[in-house]
XYZ file of C-alpha atoms in Angstrom:
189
model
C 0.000 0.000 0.000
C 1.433 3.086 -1.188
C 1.587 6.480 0.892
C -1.088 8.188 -1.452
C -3.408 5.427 -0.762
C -3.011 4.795 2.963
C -3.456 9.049 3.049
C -6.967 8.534 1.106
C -8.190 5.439 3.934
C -7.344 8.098 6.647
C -10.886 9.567 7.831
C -9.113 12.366 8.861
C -7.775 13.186 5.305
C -11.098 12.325 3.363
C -12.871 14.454 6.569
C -10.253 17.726 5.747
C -10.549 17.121 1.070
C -13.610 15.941 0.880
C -17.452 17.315 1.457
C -18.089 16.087 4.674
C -16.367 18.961 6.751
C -18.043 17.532 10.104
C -16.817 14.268 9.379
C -20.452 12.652 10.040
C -20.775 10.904 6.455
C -18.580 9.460 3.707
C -15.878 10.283 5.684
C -16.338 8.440 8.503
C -17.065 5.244 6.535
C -14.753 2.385 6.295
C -14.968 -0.020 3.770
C -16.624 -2.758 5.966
C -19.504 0.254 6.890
C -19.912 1.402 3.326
C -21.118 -2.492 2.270
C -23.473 -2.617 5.551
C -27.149 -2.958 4.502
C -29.945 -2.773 7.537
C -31.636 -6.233 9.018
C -34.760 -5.811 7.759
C -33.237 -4.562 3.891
C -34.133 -8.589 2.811
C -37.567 -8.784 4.236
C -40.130 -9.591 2.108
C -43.149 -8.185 4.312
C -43.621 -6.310 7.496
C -46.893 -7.307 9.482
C -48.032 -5.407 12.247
C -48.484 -7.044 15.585
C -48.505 -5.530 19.453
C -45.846 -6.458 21.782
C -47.196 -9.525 24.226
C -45.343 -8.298 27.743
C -47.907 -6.632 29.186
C -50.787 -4.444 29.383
C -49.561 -1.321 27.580
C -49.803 -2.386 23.839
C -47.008 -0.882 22.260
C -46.990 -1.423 18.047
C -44.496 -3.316 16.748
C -43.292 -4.247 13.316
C -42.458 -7.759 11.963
C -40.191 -8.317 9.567
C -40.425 -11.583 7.575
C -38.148 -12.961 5.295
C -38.504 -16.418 3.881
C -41.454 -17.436 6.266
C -38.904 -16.455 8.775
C -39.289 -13.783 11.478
C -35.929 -11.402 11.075
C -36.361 -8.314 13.007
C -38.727 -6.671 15.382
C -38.893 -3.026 16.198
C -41.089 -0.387 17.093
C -43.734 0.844 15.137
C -43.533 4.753 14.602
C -47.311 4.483 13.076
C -48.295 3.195 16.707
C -50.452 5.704 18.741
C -49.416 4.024 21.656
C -45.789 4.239 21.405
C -45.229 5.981 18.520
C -41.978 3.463 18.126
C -40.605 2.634 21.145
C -40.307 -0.453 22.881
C -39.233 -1.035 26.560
C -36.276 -3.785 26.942
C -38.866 -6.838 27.148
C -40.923 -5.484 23.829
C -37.260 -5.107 22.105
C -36.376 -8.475 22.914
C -38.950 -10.031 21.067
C -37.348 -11.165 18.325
C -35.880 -13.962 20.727
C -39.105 -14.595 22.228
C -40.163 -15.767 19.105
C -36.995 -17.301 17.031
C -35.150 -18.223 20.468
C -33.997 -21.926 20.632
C -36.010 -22.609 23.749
C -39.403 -21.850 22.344
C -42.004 -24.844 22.647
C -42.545 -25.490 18.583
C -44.274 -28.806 19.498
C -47.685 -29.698 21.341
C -46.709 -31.036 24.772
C -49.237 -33.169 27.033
C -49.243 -35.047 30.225
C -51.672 -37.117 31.168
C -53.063 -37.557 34.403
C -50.814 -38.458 36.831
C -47.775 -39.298 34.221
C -44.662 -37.773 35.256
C -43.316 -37.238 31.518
C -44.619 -35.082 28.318
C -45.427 -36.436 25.430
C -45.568 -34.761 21.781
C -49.001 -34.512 20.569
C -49.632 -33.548 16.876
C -51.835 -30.236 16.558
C -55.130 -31.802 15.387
C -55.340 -34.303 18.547
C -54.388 -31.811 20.812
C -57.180 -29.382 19.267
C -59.838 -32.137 19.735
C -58.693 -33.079 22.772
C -59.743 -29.127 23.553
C -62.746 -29.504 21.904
C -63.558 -32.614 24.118
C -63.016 -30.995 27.214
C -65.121 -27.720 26.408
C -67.912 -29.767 25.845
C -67.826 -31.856 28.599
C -67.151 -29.179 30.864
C -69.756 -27.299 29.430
C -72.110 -30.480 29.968
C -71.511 -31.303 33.299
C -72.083 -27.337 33.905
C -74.991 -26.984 32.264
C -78.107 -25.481 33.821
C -81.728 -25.434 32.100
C -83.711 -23.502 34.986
C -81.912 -21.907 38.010
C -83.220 -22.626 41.354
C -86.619 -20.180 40.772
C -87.501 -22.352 37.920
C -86.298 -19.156 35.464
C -85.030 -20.765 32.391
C -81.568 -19.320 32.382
C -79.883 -21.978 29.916
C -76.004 -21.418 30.444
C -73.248 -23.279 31.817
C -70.901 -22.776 35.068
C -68.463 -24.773 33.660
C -65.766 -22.431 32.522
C -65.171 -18.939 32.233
C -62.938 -16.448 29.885
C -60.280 -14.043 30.915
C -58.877 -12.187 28.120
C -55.623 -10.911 28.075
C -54.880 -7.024 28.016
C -53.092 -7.148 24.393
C -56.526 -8.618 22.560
C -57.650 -5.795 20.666
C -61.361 -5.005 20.445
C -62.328 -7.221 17.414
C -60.806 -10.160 18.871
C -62.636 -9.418 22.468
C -65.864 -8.907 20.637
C -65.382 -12.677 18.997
C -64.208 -14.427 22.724
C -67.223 -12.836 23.718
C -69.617 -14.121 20.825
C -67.824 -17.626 20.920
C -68.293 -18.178 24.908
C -71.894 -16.547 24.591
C -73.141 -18.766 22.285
C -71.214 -21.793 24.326
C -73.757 -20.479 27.014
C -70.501 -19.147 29.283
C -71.747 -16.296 31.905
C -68.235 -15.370 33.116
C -66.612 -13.389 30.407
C -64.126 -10.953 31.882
C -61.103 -9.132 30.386
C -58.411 -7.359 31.970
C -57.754 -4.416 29.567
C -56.543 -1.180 30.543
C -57.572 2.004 29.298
C-alpha cells in the first residue's frame, strides 16, 4: 500500500478534502460500513403485531423474510408508542426465534410424570372434548326459581390485556353462544 493510498483510507484526510467537513458521512465510513445494509433490507413483508409483555400495547413491526421472522422493532405508526419499545418489547425477536421456544404440542396425562408430543389436530380435539364436557356437566336449564336461564358454570374467559377489540368482541360471541356467563377481560384504558 502506497503512501497516497493509505493518506486517502485516513478519515481524517477524506474528513479535511472531501465534502463532509463535520466528518459525520462518507468520511467516517470504512470499507466494511460502506457495504453494511440494515436487518430488515431482505424482508419480504412487514406485518403489524402488538408487543405480548404486558398491558400497555405498544406497536411493533415484523419483519419476515422467507417465512422467517428477522427483526422486530417499534412501530412509529403506533399511537401508543409511537416506536418505542421497553427492553422486554425489544427483545422479542428472541421470544419468538429463540432456541427454547415450545414449537411442538406437549401433554401429560393424568398423573404421568413425563410429556409427550401430541400432533396439533389431537391436541385441538382433545380441547374440543373438554369444552364440551365441561360445558355439559355445567350446564343449567332452569336456576333454582324455575327461570329458564340456559347457560353453563363450567368455565369462564379471561382475556388478556393485548386482545384488541375485534378479537374481544369474537371471545365474547364464541363463549356466549357456548352459554358461558363469566366473560371478563383485563384491559386497561
Amino acid at each position: 500500500m502506497g503512501p497516497r493510498r493509505w493518506l486517502e483510507g485516513w478519515p481524517v484526510f477524506r474528513q479535511l478534502t472531501g465534502g463532509d467537513p463535520l466528518g459525520r458521512g462518507k468520511a467516517a465510513q470504512s470499507p466494511l460500513s460502506a457495504g453494511l445494509t440494515a436487518r430488515t433490507a431482505d424482508a419480504d413483508h412487514v406485518a403489524r403485531s402488538v408487543c405480548p409483555f404486558c398491558a400497555v400495547g405498544c406497536g411493533q413491526r415484523v419483519h419476515v423474510a422467507d417465512d422467517r421472522v428477522i427483526q422486530i422493532e417499534g412501530d412509529p405508526d403506533s399511537p401508543v408508542s409511537r416506536g418505542r419499545l421497553c427492553p422486554k418489547g425489544s427483545a422479542s425477536t428472541q421470544l419468538v426465534t429463540g432456541p427454547q421456544r415450545a414449537r411442538k404440542v406437549l401433554h401429560r396425562r393424568p398423573y404421568a410424570t413425563d410429556w409427550e408430543e401430541l400432533d396439533l389436530d389431537t391436541a385441538m380435539g382433545m380441547v374440543v372434548e373438554r369444552v364440551l364436557d365441561a360445558r355439559a356437566k355445567g350446564w343449567q336449564d332452569v336456576d333454582e326459581h324455575d327461570a329458564r336461564v340456559r347457560r353453563t358454570l363450567g368455565f369462564a374467559s379471561l382475556g388478556g390485556a393485548t386482545l384488541d377489540n375485534e378479537e374481544n368482541y369474537l371471545i365474547k360471541k364464541l363463549f356466549t353462544a357456548l352459554g358461558a356467563l363469566q366473560i371478563e377481560n383485563q384491559a386497561r384504558i
